[in-house]
Short mmCIF file of N, CA and C in Angstrom, two decimals:
data_model
loop_
_atom_site.label_atom_id
_atom_site.label_comp_id
_atom_site.label_asym_id
_atom_site.label_seq_id
_atom_site.Cartn_x
_atom_site.Cartn_y
_atom_site.Cartn_z
N UNK A 220 27.61 -27.33 -23.66
CA UNK A 220 27.08 -28.33 -22.77
C UNK A 220 25.65 -28.66 -23.20
N UNK A 221 25.36 -29.91 -23.31
CA UNK A 221 24.05 -30.34 -23.76
C UNK A 221 23.46 -31.25 -22.69
N UNK A 222 22.23 -31.02 -22.32
CA UNK A 222 21.60 -31.87 -21.32
C UNK A 222 21.16 -31.08 -20.11
N UNK A 223 20.71 -31.81 -19.12
CA UNK A 223 20.16 -31.18 -17.93
C UNK A 223 20.32 -32.12 -16.75
N UNK A 224 20.79 -31.62 -15.64
CA UNK A 224 20.89 -32.41 -14.43
C UNK A 224 19.58 -32.32 -13.66
N UNK A 225 19.21 -33.42 -13.02
CA UNK A 225 18.03 -33.40 -12.16
C UNK A 225 18.30 -32.55 -10.94
N UNK A 226 17.36 -31.70 -10.62
CA UNK A 226 17.52 -30.83 -9.45
C UNK A 226 16.39 -31.10 -8.48
N UNK A 227 16.76 -31.34 -7.27
CA UNK A 227 15.91 -31.46 -6.09
C UNK A 227 14.43 -31.80 -6.29
N UNK A 228 13.59 -30.83 -6.09
CA UNK A 228 12.16 -31.06 -5.92
C UNK A 228 11.44 -31.53 -7.18
N UNK A 229 11.65 -30.84 -8.31
CA UNK A 229 10.92 -31.22 -9.51
C UNK A 229 11.32 -32.62 -9.96
N UNK A 230 12.58 -32.90 -9.97
CA UNK A 230 13.09 -34.19 -10.43
C UNK A 230 12.68 -35.33 -9.49
N UNK A 231 12.90 -35.13 -8.20
CA UNK A 231 12.59 -36.17 -7.22
C UNK A 231 11.09 -36.43 -7.12
N UNK A 232 10.29 -35.38 -7.21
CA UNK A 232 8.84 -35.55 -7.11
C UNK A 232 8.31 -36.32 -8.31
N UNK A 233 8.86 -36.07 -9.49
CA UNK A 233 8.46 -36.84 -10.67
C UNK A 233 8.70 -38.32 -10.43
N UNK A 234 9.89 -38.69 -9.97
CA UNK A 234 10.19 -40.10 -9.73
C UNK A 234 9.32 -40.69 -8.63
N UNK A 235 9.09 -39.94 -7.57
CA UNK A 235 8.25 -40.43 -6.47
C UNK A 235 6.83 -40.69 -6.96
N UNK A 236 6.27 -39.76 -7.70
CA UNK A 236 4.90 -39.93 -8.20
C UNK A 236 4.81 -41.08 -9.19
N UNK A 237 5.84 -41.24 -9.99
CA UNK A 237 5.87 -42.38 -10.93
C UNK A 237 5.87 -43.71 -10.17
N UNK A 238 6.70 -43.80 -9.15
CA UNK A 238 6.77 -45.03 -8.36
C UNK A 238 5.49 -45.30 -7.60
N UNK A 239 4.91 -44.27 -7.02
CA UNK A 239 3.65 -44.45 -6.29
C UNK A 239 2.53 -44.87 -7.23
N UNK A 240 2.50 -44.30 -8.44
CA UNK A 240 1.48 -44.68 -9.41
C UNK A 240 1.63 -46.15 -9.81
N UNK A 241 2.87 -46.61 -9.94
CA UNK A 241 3.11 -48.02 -10.28
C UNK A 241 2.56 -48.95 -9.20
N UNK A 242 2.49 -48.45 -7.97
CA UNK A 242 1.94 -49.24 -6.86
C UNK A 242 0.44 -48.97 -6.66
N UNK A 243 -0.17 -48.24 -7.60
CA UNK A 243 -1.60 -47.97 -7.51
C UNK A 243 -1.98 -46.81 -6.61
N UNK A 244 -1.00 -46.02 -6.22
CA UNK A 244 -1.26 -44.89 -5.33
C UNK A 244 -1.43 -43.62 -6.17
N UNK A 245 -2.60 -43.03 -6.08
CA UNK A 245 -2.94 -41.85 -6.88
C UNK A 245 -3.47 -40.75 -5.98
N UNK A 246 -3.79 -39.62 -6.58
CA UNK A 246 -4.30 -38.47 -5.84
C UNK A 246 -5.52 -38.85 -5.00
N UNK A 247 -6.42 -39.63 -5.56
CA UNK A 247 -7.68 -39.93 -4.88
C UNK A 247 -7.54 -40.92 -3.73
N UNK A 248 -6.41 -41.63 -3.64
CA UNK A 248 -6.33 -42.66 -2.59
C UNK A 248 -5.05 -42.61 -1.74
N UNK A 249 -4.25 -41.55 -1.87
CA UNK A 249 -3.01 -41.49 -1.09
C UNK A 249 -2.66 -40.05 -0.75
N UNK A 250 -2.57 -39.75 0.54
CA UNK A 250 -2.26 -38.41 1.02
C UNK A 250 -0.91 -37.92 0.48
N UNK A 251 0.09 -38.78 0.45
CA UNK A 251 1.42 -38.36 -0.03
C UNK A 251 1.35 -37.88 -1.48
N UNK A 252 0.54 -38.52 -2.29
CA UNK A 252 0.39 -38.10 -3.69
C UNK A 252 -0.33 -36.76 -3.76
N UNK A 253 -1.35 -36.59 -2.94
CA UNK A 253 -2.06 -35.30 -2.92
C UNK A 253 -1.13 -34.17 -2.52
N UNK A 254 -0.31 -34.40 -1.49
CA UNK A 254 0.62 -33.37 -1.05
C UNK A 254 1.65 -33.05 -2.13
N UNK A 255 2.17 -34.06 -2.79
CA UNK A 255 3.17 -33.85 -3.83
C UNK A 255 2.57 -33.10 -5.02
N UNK A 256 1.40 -33.51 -5.47
CA UNK A 256 0.76 -32.84 -6.61
C UNK A 256 0.40 -31.40 -6.25
N UNK A 257 -0.15 -31.19 -5.08
CA UNK A 257 -0.52 -29.83 -4.66
C UNK A 257 0.72 -28.94 -4.56
N UNK A 258 1.82 -29.50 -4.06
CA UNK A 258 3.09 -28.76 -3.97
C UNK A 258 3.52 -28.30 -5.36
N UNK A 259 3.51 -29.23 -6.32
CA UNK A 259 3.93 -28.88 -7.67
C UNK A 259 3.00 -27.86 -8.31
N UNK A 260 1.71 -28.03 -8.10
CA UNK A 260 0.74 -27.11 -8.71
C UNK A 260 0.91 -25.68 -8.18
N UNK A 261 1.28 -25.55 -6.92
CA UNK A 261 1.50 -24.22 -6.34
C UNK A 261 2.70 -23.52 -6.97
N UNK A 262 3.61 -24.29 -7.54
CA UNK A 262 4.84 -23.73 -8.11
C UNK A 262 4.72 -23.42 -9.60
N UNK A 263 3.59 -23.76 -10.21
CA UNK A 263 3.45 -23.51 -11.65
C UNK A 263 3.50 -22.01 -11.92
N UNK A 264 4.28 -21.66 -12.91
CA UNK A 264 4.50 -20.25 -13.27
C UNK A 264 3.41 -19.76 -14.23
N UNK A 265 3.35 -18.47 -14.40
CA UNK A 265 2.32 -17.87 -15.24
C UNK A 265 2.34 -18.38 -16.68
N UNK A 266 3.53 -18.75 -17.19
CA UNK A 266 3.62 -19.23 -18.57
C UNK A 266 3.25 -20.71 -18.70
N UNK A 267 2.92 -21.36 -17.56
CA UNK A 267 2.53 -22.77 -17.58
C UNK A 267 3.63 -23.73 -17.21
N UNK A 268 4.85 -23.23 -17.04
CA UNK A 268 5.98 -24.09 -16.77
C UNK A 268 6.44 -24.07 -15.32
N UNK A 269 7.57 -24.73 -15.10
CA UNK A 269 8.21 -24.78 -13.79
C UNK A 269 9.69 -24.51 -13.98
N UNK A 270 10.32 -23.92 -12.98
CA UNK A 270 11.75 -23.68 -13.03
C UNK A 270 12.33 -23.69 -11.63
N UNK A 271 13.31 -24.52 -11.43
CA UNK A 271 13.93 -24.67 -10.11
C UNK A 271 15.43 -24.46 -10.20
N UNK A 272 15.95 -23.66 -9.32
CA UNK A 272 17.38 -23.39 -9.27
C UNK A 272 18.13 -24.52 -8.56
N UNK A 273 19.39 -24.68 -8.93
CA UNK A 273 20.25 -25.63 -8.21
C UNK A 273 20.38 -25.22 -6.74
N UNK A 274 20.06 -23.97 -6.43
CA UNK A 274 20.15 -23.51 -5.04
C UNK A 274 19.18 -24.24 -4.12
N UNK A 275 18.16 -24.89 -4.70
CA UNK A 275 17.27 -25.72 -3.88
C UNK A 275 18.04 -26.81 -3.16
N UNK A 276 19.10 -27.28 -3.81
CA UNK A 276 19.90 -28.34 -3.21
C UNK A 276 20.77 -27.83 -2.07
N UNK A 277 20.98 -26.53 -2.03
CA UNK A 277 21.85 -25.94 -1.01
C UNK A 277 21.09 -25.24 0.11
N UNK A 278 19.92 -24.73 -0.23
CA UNK A 278 19.14 -23.95 0.75
C UNK A 278 18.55 -24.88 1.80
N UNK A 279 18.86 -24.62 3.02
CA UNK A 279 18.35 -25.45 4.11
C UNK A 279 17.72 -24.57 5.18
N UNK A 280 16.64 -25.07 5.73
CA UNK A 280 16.01 -24.42 6.88
C UNK A 280 16.24 -25.33 8.07
N UNK A 281 16.51 -24.75 9.18
CA UNK A 281 16.73 -25.53 10.39
C UNK A 281 15.66 -25.19 11.41
N UNK A 282 15.01 -26.22 11.93
CA UNK A 282 14.00 -26.03 12.97
C UNK A 282 14.44 -26.84 14.18
N UNK A 283 14.61 -26.15 15.27
CA UNK A 283 15.08 -26.81 16.49
C UNK A 283 13.97 -26.76 17.54
N UNK A 284 13.66 -27.93 18.08
CA UNK A 284 12.74 -28.00 19.21
C UNK A 284 13.52 -28.58 20.38
N UNK A 285 12.87 -28.73 21.50
CA UNK A 285 13.56 -29.26 22.68
C UNK A 285 14.13 -30.65 22.45
N UNK A 286 13.43 -31.47 21.69
CA UNK A 286 13.89 -32.85 21.55
C UNK A 286 14.33 -33.22 20.13
N UNK A 287 14.24 -32.29 19.19
CA UNK A 287 14.49 -32.67 17.80
C UNK A 287 15.07 -31.50 17.01
N UNK A 288 15.99 -31.81 16.13
CA UNK A 288 16.52 -30.81 15.21
C UNK A 288 16.23 -31.30 13.80
N UNK A 289 15.42 -30.56 13.06
CA UNK A 289 15.07 -30.93 11.70
C UNK A 289 15.76 -29.99 10.72
N UNK A 290 16.36 -30.56 9.70
CA UNK A 290 16.93 -29.76 8.64
C UNK A 290 16.16 -30.13 7.38
N UNK A 291 15.54 -29.16 6.77
CA UNK A 291 14.77 -29.40 5.56
C UNK A 291 15.28 -28.50 4.45
N UNK A 292 15.05 -28.94 3.25
CA UNK A 292 15.46 -28.14 2.11
C UNK A 292 14.33 -27.21 1.71
N UNK A 293 14.68 -26.14 1.01
CA UNK A 293 13.72 -25.13 0.62
C UNK A 293 13.77 -24.97 -0.90
N UNK A 294 12.60 -25.00 -1.53
CA UNK A 294 12.52 -24.80 -2.97
C UNK A 294 12.99 -23.39 -3.33
N UNK A 295 13.84 -23.31 -4.35
CA UNK A 295 14.33 -22.02 -4.83
C UNK A 295 14.04 -21.95 -6.33
N UNK A 296 13.24 -20.98 -6.77
CA UNK A 296 12.95 -20.87 -8.20
C UNK A 296 14.16 -20.37 -8.97
N UNK A 297 14.13 -20.58 -10.28
CA UNK A 297 15.17 -20.02 -11.14
C UNK A 297 15.14 -18.50 -11.04
N UNK A 298 16.30 -17.89 -11.20
CA UNK A 298 16.39 -16.43 -11.17
C UNK A 298 15.42 -15.84 -12.19
N UNK A 299 14.67 -14.85 -11.77
CA UNK A 299 13.70 -14.21 -12.65
C UNK A 299 12.40 -14.99 -12.77
N UNK A 300 12.22 -16.00 -11.93
CA UNK A 300 11.01 -16.85 -11.98
C UNK A 300 10.71 -17.32 -13.40
N UNK A 301 11.75 -17.82 -14.07
CA UNK A 301 11.55 -18.28 -15.44
C UNK A 301 11.39 -19.80 -15.46
N UNK A 302 10.74 -20.27 -16.50
CA UNK A 302 10.52 -21.71 -16.67
C UNK A 302 11.72 -22.36 -17.33
N UNK A 303 11.90 -23.62 -17.04
CA UNK A 303 12.87 -24.47 -17.71
C UNK A 303 12.08 -25.59 -18.38
N UNK A 304 12.33 -25.83 -19.65
CA UNK A 304 11.52 -26.79 -20.40
C UNK A 304 11.69 -28.23 -19.90
N UNK A 305 12.90 -28.61 -19.55
CA UNK A 305 13.13 -29.97 -19.05
C UNK A 305 12.41 -30.16 -17.72
N UNK A 306 12.54 -29.20 -16.83
CA UNK A 306 11.86 -29.31 -15.53
C UNK A 306 10.35 -29.27 -15.70
N UNK A 307 9.88 -28.53 -16.68
CA UNK A 307 8.44 -28.51 -16.97
C UNK A 307 7.99 -29.89 -17.43
N UNK A 308 8.77 -30.53 -18.28
CA UNK A 308 8.42 -31.87 -18.75
C UNK A 308 8.41 -32.87 -17.60
N UNK A 309 9.42 -32.81 -16.71
CA UNK A 309 9.45 -33.71 -15.55
C UNK A 309 8.21 -33.53 -14.68
N UNK A 310 7.89 -32.27 -14.42
CA UNK A 310 6.76 -31.97 -13.55
C UNK A 310 5.45 -32.39 -14.21
N UNK A 311 5.33 -32.15 -15.49
CA UNK A 311 4.15 -32.57 -16.24
C UNK A 311 3.96 -34.08 -16.13
N UNK A 312 5.03 -34.85 -16.31
CA UNK A 312 4.93 -36.31 -16.20
C UNK A 312 4.54 -36.73 -14.78
N UNK A 313 5.12 -36.07 -13.79
CA UNK A 313 4.76 -36.40 -12.41
C UNK A 313 3.29 -36.16 -12.14
N UNK A 314 2.77 -35.03 -12.60
CA UNK A 314 1.35 -34.73 -12.39
C UNK A 314 0.45 -35.69 -13.15
N UNK A 315 0.87 -36.11 -14.33
CA UNK A 315 0.09 -37.12 -15.06
C UNK A 315 0.04 -38.41 -14.26
N UNK A 316 1.17 -38.82 -13.71
CA UNK A 316 1.21 -40.04 -12.89
C UNK A 316 0.33 -39.92 -11.64
N UNK A 317 0.18 -38.70 -11.13
CA UNK A 317 -0.61 -38.52 -9.90
C UNK A 317 -2.12 -38.65 -10.14
N UNK A 318 -2.54 -38.56 -11.41
CA UNK A 318 -3.96 -38.59 -11.72
C UNK A 318 -4.54 -37.19 -11.93
N UNK A 319 -3.67 -36.20 -12.14
CA UNK A 319 -4.13 -34.83 -12.29
C UNK A 319 -5.07 -34.66 -13.48
N UNK A 320 -4.87 -35.41 -14.54
CA UNK A 320 -5.72 -35.26 -15.74
C UNK A 320 -7.18 -35.56 -15.43
N UNK A 321 -7.41 -36.49 -14.53
CA UNK A 321 -8.78 -36.83 -14.15
C UNK A 321 -9.39 -35.78 -13.23
N UNK A 322 -8.57 -35.09 -12.47
CA UNK A 322 -9.04 -34.06 -11.54
C UNK A 322 -9.30 -32.73 -12.24
N UNK A 323 -8.25 -32.21 -12.85
CA UNK A 323 -8.33 -30.92 -13.55
C UNK A 323 -7.17 -30.87 -14.53
N UNK A 324 -7.44 -31.07 -15.81
CA UNK A 324 -6.35 -31.11 -16.78
C UNK A 324 -5.78 -29.73 -17.15
N UNK A 325 -6.37 -28.65 -16.68
CA UNK A 325 -5.95 -27.32 -17.08
C UNK A 325 -4.45 -27.06 -16.84
N UNK A 326 -3.90 -27.37 -15.65
CA UNK A 326 -2.46 -27.14 -15.47
C UNK A 326 -1.60 -27.97 -16.44
N UNK A 327 -2.07 -29.15 -16.77
CA UNK A 327 -1.33 -30.00 -17.72
C UNK A 327 -1.36 -29.38 -19.11
N UNK A 328 -2.53 -28.87 -19.50
CA UNK A 328 -2.66 -28.22 -20.81
C UNK A 328 -1.76 -27.00 -20.91
N UNK A 329 -1.68 -26.22 -19.83
CA UNK A 329 -0.83 -25.03 -19.82
C UNK A 329 0.65 -25.41 -19.99
N UNK A 330 1.07 -26.48 -19.30
CA UNK A 330 2.46 -26.94 -19.42
C UNK A 330 2.73 -27.48 -20.82
N UNK A 331 1.80 -28.27 -21.35
CA UNK A 331 1.97 -28.83 -22.69
C UNK A 331 2.04 -27.73 -23.74
N UNK A 332 1.23 -26.70 -23.57
CA UNK A 332 1.24 -25.57 -24.51
C UNK A 332 2.60 -24.89 -24.52
N UNK A 333 3.19 -24.69 -23.32
CA UNK A 333 4.52 -24.09 -23.25
C UNK A 333 5.53 -24.96 -24.00
N UNK A 334 5.50 -26.26 -23.77
CA UNK A 334 6.45 -27.16 -24.42
C UNK A 334 6.26 -27.15 -25.94
N UNK A 335 5.02 -27.24 -26.39
CA UNK A 335 4.73 -27.26 -27.83
C UNK A 335 5.18 -25.96 -28.49
N UNK A 336 4.86 -24.84 -27.85
CA UNK A 336 5.21 -23.55 -28.43
C UNK A 336 6.71 -23.25 -28.37
N UNK A 337 7.44 -23.98 -27.57
CA UNK A 337 8.89 -23.76 -27.45
C UNK A 337 9.69 -24.62 -28.42
N UNK A 338 9.05 -25.61 -29.01
CA UNK A 338 9.76 -26.51 -29.92
C UNK A 338 10.17 -25.76 -31.20
N UNK A 339 11.38 -26.02 -31.65
CA UNK A 339 11.91 -25.35 -32.83
C UNK A 339 11.42 -26.05 -34.10
N UNK A 340 11.60 -25.41 -35.22
CA UNK A 340 11.15 -25.94 -36.52
C UNK A 340 11.73 -27.32 -36.81
N UNK A 341 12.98 -27.56 -36.39
CA UNK A 341 13.62 -28.85 -36.68
C UNK A 341 13.22 -29.95 -35.68
N UNK A 342 12.31 -29.62 -34.76
CA UNK A 342 11.84 -30.60 -33.79
C UNK A 342 12.61 -30.60 -32.47
N UNK A 343 13.73 -29.94 -32.44
CA UNK A 343 14.54 -29.86 -31.23
C UNK A 343 13.96 -28.78 -30.31
N UNK A 344 14.54 -28.67 -29.15
CA UNK A 344 14.15 -27.64 -28.20
C UNK A 344 15.36 -26.76 -27.91
N UNK A 345 15.13 -25.50 -27.59
CA UNK A 345 16.27 -24.63 -27.28
C UNK A 345 16.98 -25.08 -26.02
N UNK A 346 18.31 -24.94 -26.02
CA UNK A 346 19.08 -25.22 -24.82
C UNK A 346 18.94 -24.03 -23.90
N UNK A 347 18.59 -24.29 -22.66
CA UNK A 347 18.40 -23.21 -21.71
C UNK A 347 19.48 -23.21 -20.66
N UNK A 348 19.94 -22.05 -20.30
CA UNK A 348 20.91 -21.92 -19.22
C UNK A 348 20.20 -22.29 -17.93
N UNK A 349 20.79 -23.19 -17.18
CA UNK A 349 20.17 -23.64 -15.95
C UNK A 349 20.98 -23.22 -14.73
N UNK A 350 22.29 -23.38 -14.83
CA UNK A 350 23.12 -23.14 -13.66
C UNK A 350 23.77 -21.77 -13.73
N UNK A 351 23.60 -21.01 -12.67
CA UNK A 351 24.30 -19.74 -12.53
C UNK A 351 25.37 -19.92 -11.47
N UNK A 352 26.38 -20.68 -11.80
CA UNK A 352 27.42 -20.97 -10.82
C UNK A 352 28.37 -19.79 -10.68
N UNK A 353 28.83 -19.56 -9.45
CA UNK A 353 29.77 -18.43 -9.23
C UNK A 353 31.09 -18.67 -9.92
#
């Protein structure tokens, strides 16, 4: 199997930040962008990458109040808190769109370093196991 399916938070946040940037909404002028970028930055792993399990799509938290029932999804990291190169690239692009490079490029440099150091001699990247389906 070759390729990677978009999974929940990393994939969707990349697209959201890209769309908001196209409308001129960046970290410095839009709360939603700040929240999205800060969320992604909190998830950066020690090696500079990001990794999200397909279980994020299944994990739900339910909050019930007297007048409202909210069901929200919960981020689930890959087993072993390991990075996935495709998800790292998506997240890196999302943070670039948010204006992160102007704020603090260090997280971007860490992600880029992981991607560069993971590239094989022939220019390709290793295929990583993503789904641990039962």
